[in-house]
C-alpha positions as a printed Julia matrix, in Angstrom:
375×3 Matrix{Float64}:
  -7.66  18.42   94.62
  -9.56  21.01   92.69
  -9.14  24.43   92.49
 -11.4   26.35   95.28
 -13.82  28.95   93.82
 -14.94  32.06   93.77
 -13.55  33.67   97.12
 -12.38  30.32   98.54
  -9.47  29.64   98.82
  -7.24  25.92   98.85
  -4.59  26.74  102.12
  -1.26  24.46  102.04
   0.96  25.5   105.12
   4.5   25.35  106.08
   5.3   24.13  109.85
   8.23  24.55  111.8
   7.37  21.68  114.56
   3.86  22.2   115.54
   3.58  25.53  114.41
   2.05  26.98  110.85
   5.01  29.54  109.74
   3.82  30.84  106.12
   0.36  29.58  104.42
   0.02  29.18  100.54
  -3.59  30.2    99.74
  -4.77  29.44   96.23
  -7.63  31.07   94.52
  -9.3   31.42   91.46
 -10.35  35.09   92.01
  -8.34  38.01   92.82
 -10.8   38.9    94.56
 -10.0   37.06   97.32
  -7.03  38.5    98.28
  -9.21  41.29  100.21
  -9.86  38.53  102.67
  -6.1   37.54  102.95
  -5.34  41.45  103.67
  -8.37  41.69  106.66
  -6.48  40.37  109.46
  -3.71  43.18  108.68
  -3.67  47.52  109.38
  -0.57  48.83  107.66
  -0.19  47.32  104.72
   2.76  48.68  102.18
   2.87  47.01   98.34
   5.52  46.85   96.31
   4.68  46.06   92.05
   6.94  45.29   88.99
   6.49  48.31   87.17
   6.22  46.46   84.46
   3.45  44.42   85.44
   1.73  47.25   86.44
   1.67  48.94   82.88
   0.95  45.92   80.88
  -1.35  43.34   83.16
  -5.19  42.91   83.56
  -4.44  40.87   86.24
  -1.94  43.02   88.11
  -4.78  46.3    87.33
  -7.61  44.0    89.79
  -4.69  44.36   92.43
  -3.99  48.0    91.85
  -7.76  48.48   92.61
  -8.15  46.65   95.81
  -4.43  48.4    97.09
  -6.16  51.7    95.8
  -9.14  50.81   97.29
  -7.92  49.99  100.87
  -5.35  53.19  100.76
  -2.51  50.91  100.56
   0.55  52.87   99.86
   2.49  51.92   96.6
   6.07  51.71   95.23
   7.12  50.25   91.67
  10.08  48.69   91.03
  11.84  47.58   87.21
  12.42  43.61   87.31
  15.17  42.45   85.94
  18.7   40.78   87.11
  20.63  43.8    87.23
  18.3   45.37   89.21
  18.32  42.49   91.57
  21.19  44.11   93.57
  21.53  45.56   97.39
  21.09  49.03   95.88
  17.35  48.12   94.98
  16.85  46.69   98.6
  18.02  49.92  100.39
  15.62  51.77   97.96
  12.7   49.89   99.35
  13.68  50.3   102.88
  14.03  54.01  102.68
  11.03  54.24  100.65
   9.36  52.2   103.94
  10.98  54.61  105.92
   9.78  57.48  103.89
   6.03  56.32  104.9
   6.93  55.79  108.11
   6.3   51.76  107.89
   6.52  50.64  111.34
   7.35  47.19  113.22
   3.67  45.98  112.68
   3.4   46.77  108.99
   3.18  43.6   106.39
   5.16  44.57  103.43
   3.17  43.43  100.29
   5.23  42.24   97.07
   3.14  42.11   93.7
   5.15  40.25   91.05
   7.59  37.34   89.76
  10.82  35.98   91.37
  13.0   38.77   91.07
  10.64  41.3    92.73
   9.84  38.4    95.56
  13.62  38.39   96.2
  14.39  41.98   96.28
  10.5   42.68   98.62
  11.29  39.5   100.76
  15.02  40.98  101.41
  14.11  44.28  102.72
  11.43  43.18  104.74
  13.75  40.57  106.07
  16.55  43.64  107.11
  13.82  46.46  107.75
  13.78  47.27  111.64
  15.44  43.76  112.05
  12.35  42.52  110.36
   8.58  42.92  109.26
   5.94  41.28  107.78
   6.26  40.09  104.51
   3.37  38.44  101.94
   3.67  38.01   98.47
   1.18  37.89   95.09
   3.03  36.31   93.05
   2.32  36.56   89.36
   4.37  34.1    86.88
   4.41  30.17   87.03
   7.7   30.36   88.36
   7.14  32.56   91.55
   3.84  30.54   92.37
   5.52  27.13   91.84
   8.91  27.93   93.69
   9.98  31.73   94.4
   6.63  31.79   96.82
   7.39  28.71   98.89
   9.98  28.99  101.41
  11.3   31.84  102.6
  14.36  32.17  100.48
  15.19  36.3    99.31
  18.14  36.25   97.42
  20.25  39.15   95.45
  23.18  39.14   93.3
  26.4   40.89   93.93
  29.33  41.06   91.79
  27.25  39.24   88.85
  26.67  36.35   90.77
  23.66  34.89   91.79
  22.03  35.04   94.82
  25.07  35.88   97.06
  23.76  37.79   99.48
  19.99  36.56  101.28
  17.87  35.54  104.13
  15.54  32.72  104.69
  12.32  34.61  106.31
   9.01  33.02  106.04
   6.3   34.72  104.58
   2.98  35.17  106.51
   1.13  33.81  102.93
   1.27  33.88   99.53
  -2.0   34.38   97.39
  -1.35  32.07   94.77
  -4.24  33.16   91.34
  -4.01  31.34   88.16
  -5.61  34.48   86.54
  -2.12  35.68   86.16
  -1.11  33.02   84.23
  -3.15  33.49   81.39
  -1.65  36.81   80.18
   2.19  35.32   80.05
   3.81  35.31   77.21
   4.67  31.87   76.28
   8.63  31.99   76.95
   7.85  32.7    80.51
   5.53  30.63   80.95
   7.55  27.92   80.01
  10.32  28.99   81.6
   8.43  29.29   85.13
   7.03  25.34   84.07
  10.64  23.96   84.31
  10.4   24.5    88.4
   7.04  22.45   87.95
   9.24  19.48   86.25
  12.05  19.93   88.99
   9.28  19.7    92.01
   7.71  16.25   90.07
  11.18  14.81   89.25
  11.83  14.84   93.39
   8.44  13.28   94.18
   6.86  12.1    91.31
   3.46  10.28   92.07
   2.48   9.95   88.5
   3.03  14.16   88.61
   5.78  14.06   85.97
   4.23  12.72   83.14
   1.06  14.81   83.7
   3.16  17.79   83.22
   4.87  17.33   80.79
   1.78  16.02   78.62
  -0.03  19.12   79.68
   3.23  20.93   78.66
   3.82  19.56   75.25
   0.39  20.57   74.51
   0.77  24.28   75.46
   4.0   24.51   73.51
   2.19  23.11   70.12
  -0.87  24.72   71.01
  -1.72  27.66   68.56
  -2.79  29.8    70.85
  -1.51  29.99   74.96
  -4.43  31.84   76.33
  -6.72  29.24   75.05
  -5.07  26.61   75.98
  -4.44  28.12   79.42
  -8.39  28.87   79.93
  -9.49  25.32   78.86
  -7.47  23.55   80.69
  -7.35  25.62   83.93
  -8.46  22.93   86.29
  -5.48  20.85   85.26
  -3.09  23.41   85.3
  -4.43  24.13   88.99
  -4.09  20.95   89.9
  -0.54  21.0    88.89
   0.66  24.04   90.23
  -1.09  22.82   93.79
   0.81  19.86   93.56
   4.37  21.34   93.08
   3.45  24.33   95.88
   2.29  20.7    98.03
   6.18  19.22   96.76
   8.12  21.56   97.77
   6.02  22.92  101.06
   6.51  19.57  102.66
  10.12  19.52  102.33
  10.23  22.85  103.44
   8.35  22.16  106.84
  10.74  18.92  107.43
  14.27  21.82  106.76
  13.08  25.34  107.19
  16.67  26.43  107.35
  18.01  24.23  104.58
  20.53  22.46  107.01
  19.8   19.02  104.9
  16.71  17.27  103.12
  15.93  20.85  101.74
  18.89  21.27   99.82
  17.15  18.83   96.84
  14.99  21.37   95.97
  18.24  22.82   94.35
  17.93  20.3    91.83
  19.74  21.59   88.36
  20.26  25.17   89.65
  24.06  24.72   90.51
  24.42  24.34   86.77
  21.89  26.68   86.43
  23.41  29.67   88.56
  26.6   29.35   86.19
  24.89  29.17   82.93
  23.29  32.42   84.02
  26.13  34.07   85.63
  28.3   33.04   82.22
  24.87  34.33   80.05
  25.06  37.51   82.46
  28.8   38.29   81.41
  28.53  37.64   77.73
  25.19  39.29   76.86
  23.37  36.1    76.25
  19.98  35.98   76.89
  19.04  32.82   78.88
  16.37  32.96   81.97
  16.36  31.3    84.76
  14.17  28.52   83.88
  15.66  27.77   80.76
  19.25  27.28   82.88
  17.55  25.3    85.15
  16.57  22.78   82.17
  19.74  22.99   81.24
  20.97  22.18   84.52
  19.39  18.62   85.24
  20.09  17.39   82.08
  23.5   18.24   83.07
  22.87  16.97   86.2
  21.4   13.49   84.79
  24.11  13.22   82.35
  26.83  13.52   85.16
  24.47  10.82   87.42
  24.66   8.69   84.54
  28.85   8.85   84.74
  29.41   8.83   88.38
  27.04   5.21   88.19
  25.48   6.21   90.66
  22.69   3.93   89.55
  22.43   1.05   87.01
  24.1    3.3    84.14
  21.39   2.0    81.38
  18.8    3.29   84.33
  20.53   6.49   84.33
  21.37   6.7    80.32
  17.34   6.81   79.99
  16.61   9.3    82.26
  19.21  11.88   80.5
  17.75  10.82   77.37
  14.26  10.86   78.58
  14.76  14.52   80.0
  16.29  16.02   76.53
  13.87  14.48   75.02
  10.65  15.35   77.11
  11.93  19.14   77.71
  12.54  19.25   73.89
   9.01  18.37   72.93
   7.78  21.13   75.81
   9.81  23.23   74.23
  12.39  23.92   76.41
  16.44  24.63   75.79
  18.04  20.9    76.46
  21.87  22.15   75.77
  24.15  24.86   77.32
  25.95  26.74   75.1
  28.72  27.43   78.01
  31.28  24.18   78.16
  31.56  22.78   81.66
  35.43  23.88   81.93
  33.93  27.44   81.78
  30.55  26.47   84.31
  33.11  24.74   86.68
  35.09  28.45   86.94
  31.78  30.05   88.32
  30.59  26.92   90.69
  34.15  27.4    92.53
  32.83  30.74   93.48
  29.48  29.36   94.07
  28.12  29.93   97.6
  27.61  26.21   97.44
  31.63  25.61   97.34
  33.74  24.74  100.41
  37.23  23.02  100.27
  37.24  22.38   96.51
  34.1   20.83   96.55
  30.23  21.31   95.79
  26.58  19.77   96.99
  25.08  18.36   93.81
  21.7   16.99   93.43
  21.47  14.4    90.83
  18.79  12.65   89.67
  18.71   8.31   89.52
  15.25   8.21   88.13
  12.0   10.31   88.35
  11.03  11.03   91.88
  14.43   9.5    93.29
  17.14  12.21   93.52
  20.24  12.15   95.7
  22.96  14.5    97.17
  26.66  13.88   96.38
  30.1   16.43   97.26
  32.16  16.29   94.11
  35.3   18.23   93.53
  34.81  20.54   90.54
  38.15  18.57   89.24
  36.02  15.1    89.32
  33.21  16.83   87.87
  35.16  18.56   85.05
  36.69  15.18   84.23
  33.66  13.58   84.11
  31.29  15.97   81.78
  34.66  16.81   79.49
């Protein structure tokens, strides 16, 4: 697999039956976005306001949008702003712009912007077309793939949302070189997650790449020097998720394995927001995957020696990649939050447990049992 040169694009499709329902388009050049927009007559763009202020790559996107006289709206991206009021503001703006049922709403930003705009597009006039330009590693390997859009309610993560497949996601590595190191590593957890689910030797490659990145004096220099390897890893992670989503577009079965680490992570994020602790989504997912491996070991779903080795391996690998390993919150506090998680049912929650690299299982467990095992 090689990086598409110039305006050429690598395409990964998401299928529903025999039909292509969404396309992931990858190119090293932002100019290729022009070709992606050619098929659409009425486009309306919503961009992360901070991104518009500081990102050279976003400025290039802005030039393409201005060139085509595409109306734009800026939205401040934050977890506190990832709520229904912001979705309704986007819908009101679309009404002001007289966007009709043939409109394409284009989101430019990270996962929060993609969630807000994707949700707005899915309900505006009972649904209009949607596409994205994901600008963070987290958004490129996860948020832009699969059509899940969610916003927070009453302090709880993604309690409201839809599953609506985007027409396309335009993925370009130019955005990643300017990411702060912490943001890049936060996104890397979702890439690692994909390779824990399906390995094919990619987990080791990703960890090796990230160890080098974490140790580098200049993240920009490192990413530019290793652009081909990064694009290969991003593309591979996208393919893992796209294949799973194609087999279960509405998250009725297999697709739930993509929640690896997320049940614990969402509890960590909720508690962090309540207590004013600065923990990003990716950092919470790293903690969540370690806890899930520990739970798998204590639940003895595999040979205890294998599980124990995996827990230690994830702790060591994540730490060397510059990722946090341990949650600052105890399991009892997390369990109280998980009891109100949208995945909770009759006192049980579906946990995704890693048995080994490339092997995960789904298991419904009561929160009382989880607390007993992990206390």
